[in-house]
XYZ file of C-alpha atoms in Angstrom:
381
model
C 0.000 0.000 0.000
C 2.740 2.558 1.017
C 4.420 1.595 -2.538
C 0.871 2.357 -3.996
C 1.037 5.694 -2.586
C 4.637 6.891 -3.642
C 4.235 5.140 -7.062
C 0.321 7.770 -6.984
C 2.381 10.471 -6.024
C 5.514 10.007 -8.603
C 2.732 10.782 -10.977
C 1.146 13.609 -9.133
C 4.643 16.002 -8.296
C 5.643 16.325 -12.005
C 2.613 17.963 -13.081
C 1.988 19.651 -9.894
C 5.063 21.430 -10.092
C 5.359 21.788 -13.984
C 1.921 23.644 -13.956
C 3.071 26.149 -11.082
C 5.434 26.887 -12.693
C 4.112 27.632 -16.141
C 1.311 29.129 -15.114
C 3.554 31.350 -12.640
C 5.885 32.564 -15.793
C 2.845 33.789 -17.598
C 1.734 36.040 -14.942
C 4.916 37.269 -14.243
C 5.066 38.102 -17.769
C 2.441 39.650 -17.881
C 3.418 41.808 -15.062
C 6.788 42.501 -17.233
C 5.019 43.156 -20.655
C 2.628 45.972 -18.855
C 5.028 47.776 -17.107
C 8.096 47.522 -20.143
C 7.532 51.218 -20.501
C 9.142 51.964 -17.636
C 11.692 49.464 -17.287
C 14.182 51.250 -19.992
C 17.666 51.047 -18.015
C 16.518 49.499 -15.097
C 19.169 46.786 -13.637
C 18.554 43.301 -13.993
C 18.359 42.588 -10.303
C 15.966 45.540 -9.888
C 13.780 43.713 -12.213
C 14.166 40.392 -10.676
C 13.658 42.112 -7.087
C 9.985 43.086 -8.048
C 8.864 40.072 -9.627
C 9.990 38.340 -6.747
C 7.726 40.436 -4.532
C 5.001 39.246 -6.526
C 5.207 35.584 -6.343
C 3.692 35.044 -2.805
C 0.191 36.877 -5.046
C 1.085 34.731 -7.673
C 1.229 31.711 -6.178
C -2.112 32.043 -4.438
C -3.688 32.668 -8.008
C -2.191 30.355 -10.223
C -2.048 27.108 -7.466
C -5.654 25.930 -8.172
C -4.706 26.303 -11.532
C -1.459 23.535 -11.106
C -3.490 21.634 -9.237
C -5.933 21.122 -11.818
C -3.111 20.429 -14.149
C -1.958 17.828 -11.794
C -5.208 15.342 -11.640
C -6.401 15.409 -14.619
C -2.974 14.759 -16.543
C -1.910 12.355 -13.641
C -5.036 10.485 -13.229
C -5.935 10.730 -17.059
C -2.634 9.096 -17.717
C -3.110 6.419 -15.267
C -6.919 5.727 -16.970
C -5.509 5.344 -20.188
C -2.901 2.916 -19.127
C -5.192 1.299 -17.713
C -3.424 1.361 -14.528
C -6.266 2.232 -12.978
C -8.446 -0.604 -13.796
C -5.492 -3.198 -12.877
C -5.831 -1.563 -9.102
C -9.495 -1.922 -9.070
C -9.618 -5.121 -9.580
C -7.377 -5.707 -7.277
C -9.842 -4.910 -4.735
C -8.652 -0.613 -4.333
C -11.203 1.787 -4.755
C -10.913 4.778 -6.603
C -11.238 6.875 -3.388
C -8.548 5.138 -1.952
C -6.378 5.842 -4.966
C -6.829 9.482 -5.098
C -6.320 9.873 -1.879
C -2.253 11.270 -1.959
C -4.092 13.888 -4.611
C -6.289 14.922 -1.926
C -3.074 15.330 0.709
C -1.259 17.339 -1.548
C -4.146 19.568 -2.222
C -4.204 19.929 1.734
C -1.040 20.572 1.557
C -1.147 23.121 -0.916
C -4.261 24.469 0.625
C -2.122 24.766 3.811
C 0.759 27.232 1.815
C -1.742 28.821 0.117
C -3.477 30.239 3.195
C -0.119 30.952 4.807
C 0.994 33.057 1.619
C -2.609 34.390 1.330
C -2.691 36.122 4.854
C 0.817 36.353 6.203
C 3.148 36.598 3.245
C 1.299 37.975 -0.279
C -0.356 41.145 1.574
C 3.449 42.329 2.779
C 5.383 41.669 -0.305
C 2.227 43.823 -2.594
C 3.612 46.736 -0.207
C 6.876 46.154 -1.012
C 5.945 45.563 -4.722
C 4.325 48.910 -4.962
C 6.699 50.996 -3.596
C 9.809 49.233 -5.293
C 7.687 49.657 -8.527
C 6.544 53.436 -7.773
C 10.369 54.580 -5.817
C 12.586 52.676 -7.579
C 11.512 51.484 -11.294
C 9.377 54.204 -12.506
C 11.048 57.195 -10.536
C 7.747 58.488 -10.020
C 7.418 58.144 -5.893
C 4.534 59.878 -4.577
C 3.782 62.177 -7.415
C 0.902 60.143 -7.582
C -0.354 61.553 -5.204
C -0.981 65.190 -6.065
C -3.939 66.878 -5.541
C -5.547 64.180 -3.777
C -6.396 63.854 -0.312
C -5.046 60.512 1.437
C -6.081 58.673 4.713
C -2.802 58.183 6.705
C -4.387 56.760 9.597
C -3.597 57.434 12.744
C -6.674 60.291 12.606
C -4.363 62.461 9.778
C -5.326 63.300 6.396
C -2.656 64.663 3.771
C -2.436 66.485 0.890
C 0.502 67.777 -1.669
C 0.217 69.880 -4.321
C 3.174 68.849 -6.118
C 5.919 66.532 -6.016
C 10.054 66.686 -6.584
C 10.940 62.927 -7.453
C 14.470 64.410 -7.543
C 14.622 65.300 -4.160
C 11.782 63.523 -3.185
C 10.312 66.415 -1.603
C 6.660 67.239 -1.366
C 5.093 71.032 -2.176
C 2.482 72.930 -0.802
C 1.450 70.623 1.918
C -1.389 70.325 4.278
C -1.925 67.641 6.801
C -5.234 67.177 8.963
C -6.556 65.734 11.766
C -10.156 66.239 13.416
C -11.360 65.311 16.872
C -13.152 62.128 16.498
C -15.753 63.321 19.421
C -16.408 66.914 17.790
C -15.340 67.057 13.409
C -15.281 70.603 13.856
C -12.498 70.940 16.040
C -9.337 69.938 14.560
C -5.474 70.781 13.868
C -4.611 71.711 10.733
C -0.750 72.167 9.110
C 0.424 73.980 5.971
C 4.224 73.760 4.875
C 5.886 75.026 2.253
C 7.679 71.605 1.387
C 8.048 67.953 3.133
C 9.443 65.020 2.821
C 7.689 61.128 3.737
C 9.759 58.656 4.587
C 9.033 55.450 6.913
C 6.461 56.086 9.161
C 7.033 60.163 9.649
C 6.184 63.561 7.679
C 9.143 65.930 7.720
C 7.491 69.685 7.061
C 9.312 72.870 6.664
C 8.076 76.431 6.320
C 4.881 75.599 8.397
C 2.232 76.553 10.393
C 0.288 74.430 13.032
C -3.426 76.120 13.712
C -6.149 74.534 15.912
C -9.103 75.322 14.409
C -12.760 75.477 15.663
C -15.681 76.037 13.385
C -18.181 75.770 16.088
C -17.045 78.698 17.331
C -17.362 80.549 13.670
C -20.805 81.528 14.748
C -19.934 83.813 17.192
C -18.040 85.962 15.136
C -21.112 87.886 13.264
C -22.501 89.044 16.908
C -19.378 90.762 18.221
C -20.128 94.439 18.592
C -17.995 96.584 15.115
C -16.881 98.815 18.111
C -15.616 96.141 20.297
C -12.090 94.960 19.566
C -11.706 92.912 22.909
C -14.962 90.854 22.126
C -13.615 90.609 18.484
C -9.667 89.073 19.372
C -11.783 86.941 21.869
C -13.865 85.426 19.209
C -10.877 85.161 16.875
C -9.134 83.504 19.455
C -11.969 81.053 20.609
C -12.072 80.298 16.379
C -8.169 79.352 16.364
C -7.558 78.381 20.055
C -3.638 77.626 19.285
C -1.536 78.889 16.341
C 2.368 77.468 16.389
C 4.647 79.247 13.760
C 8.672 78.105 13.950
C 11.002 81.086 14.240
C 13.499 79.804 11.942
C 11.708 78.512 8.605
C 14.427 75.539 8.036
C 13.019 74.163 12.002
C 11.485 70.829 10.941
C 8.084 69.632 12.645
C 8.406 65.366 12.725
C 4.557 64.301 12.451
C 4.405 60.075 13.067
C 1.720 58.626 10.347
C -0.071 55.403 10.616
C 0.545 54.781 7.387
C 4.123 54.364 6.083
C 5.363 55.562 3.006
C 5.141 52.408 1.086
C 1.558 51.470 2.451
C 0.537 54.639 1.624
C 1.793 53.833 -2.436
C 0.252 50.980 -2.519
C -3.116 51.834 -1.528
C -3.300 55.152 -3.040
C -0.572 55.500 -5.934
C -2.845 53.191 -8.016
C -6.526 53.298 -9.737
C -6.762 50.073 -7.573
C -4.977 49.841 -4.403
C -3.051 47.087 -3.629
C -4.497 43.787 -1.455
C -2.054 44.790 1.584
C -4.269 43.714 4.740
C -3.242 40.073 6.081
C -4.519 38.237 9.048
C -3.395 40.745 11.984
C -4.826 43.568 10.158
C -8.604 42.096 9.579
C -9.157 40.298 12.795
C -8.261 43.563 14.385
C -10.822 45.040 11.826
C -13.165 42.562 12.808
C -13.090 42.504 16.877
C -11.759 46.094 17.793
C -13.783 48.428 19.366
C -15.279 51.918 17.544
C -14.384 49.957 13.897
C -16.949 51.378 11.350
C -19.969 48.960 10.200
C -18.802 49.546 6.450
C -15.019 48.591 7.066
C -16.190 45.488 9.395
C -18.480 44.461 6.819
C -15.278 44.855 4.124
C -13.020 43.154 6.545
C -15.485 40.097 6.417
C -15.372 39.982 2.745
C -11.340 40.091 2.602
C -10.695 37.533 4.782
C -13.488 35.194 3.269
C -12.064 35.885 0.048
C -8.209 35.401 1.055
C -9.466 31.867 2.969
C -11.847 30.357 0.028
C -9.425 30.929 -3.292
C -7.409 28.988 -1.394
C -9.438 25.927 -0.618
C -10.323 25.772 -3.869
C -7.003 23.904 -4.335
C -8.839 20.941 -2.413
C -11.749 21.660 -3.959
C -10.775 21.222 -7.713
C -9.209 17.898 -6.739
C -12.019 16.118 -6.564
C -13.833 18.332 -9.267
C -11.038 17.756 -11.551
C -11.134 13.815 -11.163
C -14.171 12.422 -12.912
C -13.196 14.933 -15.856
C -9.301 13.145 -16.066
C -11.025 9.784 -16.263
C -13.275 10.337 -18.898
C -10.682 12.987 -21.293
C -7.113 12.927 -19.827
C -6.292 10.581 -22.724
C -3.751 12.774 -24.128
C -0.941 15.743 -22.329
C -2.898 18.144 -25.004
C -6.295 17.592 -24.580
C -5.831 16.847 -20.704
C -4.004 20.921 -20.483
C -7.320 22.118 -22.398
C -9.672 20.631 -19.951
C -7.395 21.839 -17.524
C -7.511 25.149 -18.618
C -11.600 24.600 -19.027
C -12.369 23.674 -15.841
C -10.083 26.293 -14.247
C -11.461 29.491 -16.361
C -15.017 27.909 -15.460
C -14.362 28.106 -11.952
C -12.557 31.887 -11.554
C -15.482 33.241 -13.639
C -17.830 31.583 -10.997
C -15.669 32.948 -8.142
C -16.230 36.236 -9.571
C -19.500 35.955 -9.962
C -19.861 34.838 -6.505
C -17.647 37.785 -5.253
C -20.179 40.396 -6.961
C -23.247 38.317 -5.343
C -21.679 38.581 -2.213
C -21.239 42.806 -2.606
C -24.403 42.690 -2.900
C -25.437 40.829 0.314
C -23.334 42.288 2.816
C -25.367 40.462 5.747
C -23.871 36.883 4.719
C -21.022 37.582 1.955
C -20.022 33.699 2.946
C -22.365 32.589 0.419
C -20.989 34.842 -2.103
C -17.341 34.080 -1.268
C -17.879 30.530 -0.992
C -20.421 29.689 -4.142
C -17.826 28.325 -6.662
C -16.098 26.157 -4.037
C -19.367 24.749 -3.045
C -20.684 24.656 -6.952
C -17.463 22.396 -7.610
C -17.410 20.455 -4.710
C -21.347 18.875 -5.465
C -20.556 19.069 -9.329
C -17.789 16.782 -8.600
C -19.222 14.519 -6.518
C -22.128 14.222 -8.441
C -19.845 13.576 -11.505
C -18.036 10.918 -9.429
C -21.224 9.264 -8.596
C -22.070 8.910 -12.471
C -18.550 7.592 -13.802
């Protein structure tokens, strides 16, 4: 039996890893071809640095995909052989033969999750600021004339950008009492710079502001200027101006720079929250209903892609024995039942936008769809 099972899995490894790995170099290329424009003189290593930040993403989208691959040309092999039919009648079942497919779609299950939550959402940061820093020269240009969430309670904006000195212009950074939004501190500088976790400014000014007190202004007296440098002074409670304009004010972000690239620098931000971040989303106190409910979504999402690596094993199986007759037609049905299922996984993920109450059913609708269909299909061969 324990021959049985290394002889099952010779036959299951090749394919396995063959399909990772093809599937992984047309991604990647893909990844090169978009962005050639900007890799003009960029060194080698450079290169190699950012498509190696991308492989942990990679992986956990093209896996399913090699695991596909690996039934239906290992088991359609086997069927044609007849290999199969020499084991069953030997007294095995068919259940008992696939078995080492289903461990090693555990086992991939088991990296996938791993690189899914703990590994993918880190190396995206890193991949976006590499790519927006380093290849394209561009840093947080960006980001000009939007308004960013740096966490933390602070809001930023920059007028322009110097990717030469990487210096920001015309900056303004805010942050509003969570208890009363019309009480707040706002800062203007000339010029700052981002790096890490802190905002450098220079040539600024740090006002508290309160607009609840705005009101007051149009009853003070034209012939009273105590009751008018009172109201003034009740509208900006604290005003803080340096003496020397090269003084630096040091403001810690929750963002960091590179977090802040890749979920802003792009039309879509990048997938940059693992584990830590949405359980905290999900059981802190004072979290917003909208980000919970997102939070939910994510980390259904990041858990059911990659079950579907179990998943296609056994939907994968009754379609090797009945066309995995040749390595051509057995990649096409491959490819077939693999498109079929992301298209249903997005379909599911737009069903479950929609129902916010229970997006598990959403999330979880192609595994489950596969799962019975193969089964089913099983039940029939």
């Amino acid at each position: 039996m324990t021959r049985l099972t290394r002889l099952v899995t010779a036959e299951l490894v090749p394919p396995l890893l063959a399909g990772t790995l093809l599937f992984t170099a047309i991604l990647s290329f893909g990844y090169f071809f978009i962005s050639s424009q900007w890799l003009a003189g960029v060194p080698v290593s450079l290169i190699a640095r950012w498509i190696g930040y991308q492989m942990p993403d990679t992986l956990v989208k093209v896996l399913p995909m090699a695991v596909v691959l690996m039934t239906v040309v290992a088991f359609g092999r086997m069927n044609t052989e007849r290999e199969l039919v020499a084991v069953q009648s030997g007294g095995l079942s068919l259940g008992r033969l696939a078995r080492p497919a289903a461990v090693l779609g555990l086992l991939v299950t088991a990296l996938s999750v791993w690189l899914s939550l703990w590994v993918a959402p880190r190396a995206n940061v890193e991949t976006r600021g590499l790519y927006w820093d380093a290849l394209t020269g561009a840093g947080l240009s960006q980001l000009s004339g939007k308004t960013v969430d740096l966490g933390a309670g602070l809001t930023l904006y920059i007028q322009g950008y110097d990717a030469a000195s990487r210096e920001m212009r015309g900056v303004r950074v805010e942050k509003w009492q969570a208890d009363n939004p019309r009480r707040g501190t706002v800062i203007f500088a000339d010029r700052g710079t981002f790096e890490n976790n802190q905002l450098s400014l220079r040539g600024y000014g740090v006002y508290g502001v309160d607009y609840g007190a705005v009101k007051a202004l149009s009853a003070v007296p034209d012939n009273d200027p105590a009751a008018l440098q009172a109201a003034v002074q009740a509208v900006f409670p604290s005003v803080v101006v340096p003496q020397n304009d090269t003084d630096p004010l040091n403001v810690d972000t929750g963002l960091s720079r590179k977090q802040t690239l890749a979920q802003y620098a792009d039309a879509i931000g990048a997938d940059s929250e693992g584990w830590p971040e949405l359980i905290t989303a999900l059981t802190a106190p004072g979290v917003k209903d909208s980000d919970r409910a997102a939070a939910r979504l994510s980390l259904n999402r990041k858990l059911a892609l990659p079950f579907a690596n179990l998943v296609l094993v056994l939907a994968a199986l009754p379609f090797a024995l009945r066309f995995g007759r040749t390595l051509g037609v057995s990649l096409g049905v491959a490819l077939l039942i693999a498109v079929a299922y992301y298209l249903l996984f997005s379909v599911g993920l737009s069903l479950a936008g929609l129902v916010p109450g229970l997006p598990e059913l959403g999330v979880w609708l192609a595994n489950i769809v596969f799962a019975l269909g193969g089964l089913w299909l099983l039940r029939r061969s």
